[in-house]
Amino acid sequence: MKTSSRFTMSVHLLVCVDRFADLKATSDFIASSIGTNPVIVRKLLGQLKAAGLVDVARGSGGASLAREAGAITLLDVFEAVEGSAGELFRFHEHPNELCPVGRNIHAVMDGRLAAAEKAFERELRATTIEDVSRDIGSLIERQDDKCRSSQISCNYSDYNHARLRIQTAENLPPTGPPNHADGPQPGGTP
């Protein structure tokens, strides 16, 4: 099943806002983390703001979470940018009643699709932005530990390094990692 990327981009956006809460999370910065255009981020911020999930300061003031990360579920995010999860499957409205399949398709599929939608909602409701942010933090910690043990300079949790990596990545040729002035990066060259 192929859906739009608005939901996953919105989760990414909210985790950036949460992880960099002490800094100004502008649409330009968030867009560079997501790998998209700032205009798309501003549109998503508008939808998330309308749903009461973020506050957005005018101008380049940045975004902040409107409530605690633990109080924002993935279902909240999905419904803010994609609509109701109860509308996940759109069934054709007028199957041919003269056809034995057309006459019975709703009777066989409606319950199954409703159960799938309920399971989808249940899974999204069980996970919060705080959960995702915490899991990303754990991965960052492991990456930092790996760097420390190999004596390579690569502090993934440092905001300035993150910003440098994101800005540098925008100007990279498609085949190679960035070269940093503070030493080699994992998989990179000095």
Short mmCIF file of C-alpha atoms in Angstrom, two decimals:
data_model
loop_
_atom_site.label_atom_id
_atom_site.label_comp_id
_atom_site.label_asym_id
_atom_site.label_seq_id
_atom_site.Cartn_x
_atom_site.Cartn_y
_atom_site.Cartn_z
CA MET A 1 0.00 0.00 0.00
CA LYS A 2 1.47 3.31 -1.02
CA THR A 3 0.51 6.47 0.85
CA SER A 4 1.89 9.99 0.87
CA SER A 5 5.00 10.86 2.88
CA ARG A 6 3.24 13.67 4.81
CA PHE A 7 2.84 11.45 7.87
CA THR A 8 6.46 10.28 8.09
CA MET A 9 7.76 13.78 7.31
CA SER A 10 5.54 15.15 10.07
CA VAL A 11 6.86 12.62 12.59
CA HIS A 12 10.42 13.55 11.53
CA LEU A 13 9.55 17.23 11.92
CA LEU A 14 8.07 16.78 15.40
CA VAL A 15 11.04 14.72 16.59
CA CYS A 16 13.41 17.46 15.35
CA VAL A 17 11.38 20.06 17.23
CA ASP A 18 11.48 17.87 20.35
CA ARG A 19 15.20 16.95 20.18
CA PHE A 20 16.27 20.53 19.44
CA ALA A 21 13.77 22.15 21.82
CA ASP A 22 16.41 24.43 23.31
CA LEU A 23 17.24 25.85 19.88
CA LYS A 24 15.24 27.57 17.18
CA ALA A 25 13.76 24.85 14.94
CA THR A 26 13.11 26.83 11.77
CA SER A 27 11.48 25.44 8.65
CA ASP A 28 14.84 25.73 6.85
CA PHE A 29 16.61 23.65 9.49
CA ILE A 30 13.82 21.06 9.68
CA ALA A 31 13.66 20.85 5.88
CA SER A 32 17.40 20.20 5.70
CA SER A 33 17.02 17.34 8.20
CA ILE A 34 14.07 15.83 6.31
CA GLY A 35 15.64 16.43 2.91
CA THR A 36 12.78 18.46 1.48
CA ASN A 37 11.84 22.01 0.61
CA PRO A 38 11.09 24.46 3.48
CA VAL A 39 7.77 25.31 1.78
CA ILE A 40 6.62 21.71 2.36
CA VAL A 41 7.70 21.94 6.01
CA ARG A 42 5.76 25.18 6.45
CA LYS A 43 2.65 23.54 4.99
CA LEU A 44 3.01 20.59 7.38
CA LEU A 45 3.60 22.98 10.29
CA GLY A 46 0.35 24.71 9.36
CA GLN A 47 -1.55 21.42 9.48
CA LEU A 48 0.12 20.39 12.75
CA LYS A 49 -0.62 23.81 14.25
CA ALA A 50 -4.29 23.59 13.22
CA ALA A 51 -4.43 20.23 15.03
CA GLY A 52 -2.93 21.78 18.18
CA LEU A 53 0.33 19.82 18.01
CA VAL A 54 2.81 22.68 17.44
CA ASP A 55 3.15 26.37 18.06
CA VAL A 56 4.83 28.41 15.34
CA ALA A 57 6.41 31.80 15.96
CA ARG A 58 5.98 34.32 13.16
CA GLY A 59 8.91 35.09 10.90
CA SER A 60 11.90 32.89 11.56
CA GLY A 61 11.00 32.30 15.20
CA GLY A 62 10.82 28.54 14.79
CA ALA A 63 8.43 25.88 16.00
CA SER A 64 7.83 24.26 19.37
CA LEU A 65 5.61 21.44 20.57
CA ALA A 66 2.22 22.67 21.76
CA ARG A 67 2.03 19.83 24.28
CA GLU A 68 4.41 17.33 25.81
CA ALA A 69 5.96 14.86 23.36
CA GLY A 70 4.49 12.02 25.43
CA ALA A 71 0.99 13.41 24.85
CA ILE A 72 1.28 13.41 21.03
CA THR A 73 0.52 10.02 19.52
CA LEU A 74 1.35 8.93 16.01
CA LEU A 75 -2.40 8.69 15.45
CA ASP A 76 -2.70 12.41 16.33
CA VAL A 77 -0.03 13.17 13.72
CA PHE A 78 -1.58 10.90 11.08
CA GLU A 79 -5.01 12.45 11.52
CA ALA A 80 -3.55 15.98 11.42
CA VAL A 81 -1.91 15.52 8.01
CA GLU A 82 -3.71 12.60 6.35
CA GLY A 83 -7.24 12.73 7.75
CA SER A 84 -9.09 10.11 9.75
CA ALA A 85 -7.48 6.68 9.95
CA GLY A 86 -11.04 5.36 9.61
CA GLU A 87 -10.87 6.43 5.98
CA LEU A 88 -7.72 4.43 5.28
CA PHE A 89 -9.37 2.22 2.66
CA ARG A 90 -11.58 3.80 0.07
CA PHE A 91 -13.97 1.22 -1.32
CA HIS A 92 -15.53 1.67 -4.74
CA GLU A 93 -19.09 2.73 -4.11
CA HIS A 94 -21.13 1.10 -6.83
CA PRO A 95 -20.07 -2.46 -7.62
CA ASN A 96 -22.24 -4.15 -10.22
CA GLU A 97 -25.11 -5.85 -8.38
CA LEU A 98 -25.75 -8.10 -11.38
CA CYS A 99 -22.30 -9.65 -10.98
CA PRO A 100 -22.03 -12.28 -8.21
CA VAL A 101 -18.68 -10.82 -7.10
CA GLY A 102 -19.90 -7.23 -7.25
CA ARG A 103 -23.03 -8.14 -5.32
CA ASN A 104 -21.01 -9.74 -2.47
CA ILE A 105 -17.70 -7.88 -2.32
CA HIS A 106 -18.83 -5.45 0.40
CA ALA A 107 -20.26 -8.25 2.56
CA VAL A 108 -16.91 -10.06 2.48
CA MET A 109 -14.47 -7.12 2.60
CA ASP A 110 -16.09 -4.45 4.79
CA GLY A 111 -15.46 -6.26 8.09
CA ARG A 112 -11.90 -7.18 7.15
CA LEU A 113 -11.05 -3.62 6.16
CA ALA A 114 -12.63 -2.24 9.34
CA ALA A 115 -10.51 -4.66 11.43
CA ALA A 116 -7.36 -3.60 9.58
CA GLU A 117 -8.17 0.09 10.19
CA LYS A 118 -8.74 -0.59 13.91
CA ALA A 119 -5.38 -2.41 14.17
CA PHE A 120 -3.67 0.47 12.36
CA GLU A 121 -5.24 3.02 14.73
CA ARG A 122 -4.34 0.91 17.77
CA GLU A 123 -0.67 0.72 16.74
CA LEU A 124 -0.42 4.44 16.03
CA ARG A 125 -2.19 5.31 19.27
CA ALA A 126 0.31 3.18 21.24
CA THR A 127 3.36 5.18 20.10
CA THR A 128 4.13 8.79 20.98
CA ILE A 129 6.56 11.37 19.64
CA GLU A 130 8.42 10.92 22.95
CA ASP A 131 8.85 7.19 22.16
CA VAL A 132 10.25 7.92 18.71
CA SER A 133 12.50 10.70 20.02
CA ARG A 134 13.79 8.43 22.81
CA ASP A 135 14.53 5.62 20.34
CA ILE A 136 16.40 8.04 18.08
CA GLY A 137 18.33 9.27 21.13
CA SER A 138 19.32 5.68 21.91
CA LEU A 139 20.62 5.20 18.38
CA ILE A 140 22.57 8.45 18.62
CA GLU A 141 24.10 7.28 21.91
CA ARG A 142 25.19 3.97 20.31
CA GLN A 143 26.69 5.86 17.39
CA ASP A 144 28.54 8.14 19.81
CA ASP A 145 29.79 5.10 21.77
CA LYS A 146 31.03 3.49 18.57
CA CYS A 147 32.86 6.69 17.65
CA ARG A 148 34.45 6.99 21.12
CA SER A 149 35.61 3.38 21.06
CA SER A 150 37.21 3.84 17.64
CA GLN A 151 38.65 7.25 18.61
CA ILE A 152 37.00 8.91 15.65
CA SER A 153 35.66 12.43 16.12
CA CYS A 154 31.94 12.21 15.37
CA ASN A 155 29.65 13.50 18.10
CA TYR A 156 26.24 12.80 16.55
CA SER A 157 24.33 14.28 19.48
CA ASP A 158 25.97 17.71 19.20
CA TYR A 159 23.65 20.23 17.57
CA ASN A 160 26.39 22.10 15.69
CA HIS A 161 27.74 18.88 14.23
CA ALA A 162 24.20 17.88 13.24
CA ARG A 163 23.65 21.21 11.54
CA LEU A 164 27.03 20.99 9.79
CA ARG A 165 26.33 17.45 8.57
CA ILE A 166 22.89 18.44 7.30
CA GLN A 167 24.13 21.58 5.56
CA THR A 168 27.15 19.75 4.11
CA ALA A 169 25.01 16.86 2.92
CA GLU A 170 22.91 19.26 0.84
CA ASN A 171 26.03 20.11 -1.19
CA LEU A 172 27.43 16.59 -1.51
CA PRO A 173 27.91 14.68 -4.71
CA PRO A 174 25.58 11.66 -4.61
CA THR A 175 28.40 9.17 -3.94
CA GLY A 176 30.36 10.34 -0.94
CA PRO A 177 30.19 11.38 2.70
CA PRO A 178 31.16 14.89 3.81
CA ASN A 179 34.71 15.81 4.80
CA HIS A 180 34.74 17.59 8.16
CA ALA A 181 37.45 19.85 9.50
CA ASP A 182 37.33 18.06 12.88
CA GLY A 183 38.54 14.72 11.52
CA PRO A 184 37.28 11.68 9.69
CA GLN A 185 33.71 10.48 9.97
CA PRO A 186 32.66 6.82 10.05
CA GLY A 187 32.93 5.46 6.54
CA GLY A 188 34.44 8.71 5.32
CA THR A 189 37.87 9.99 4.49
CA PRO A 190 39.91 12.52 6.47
#
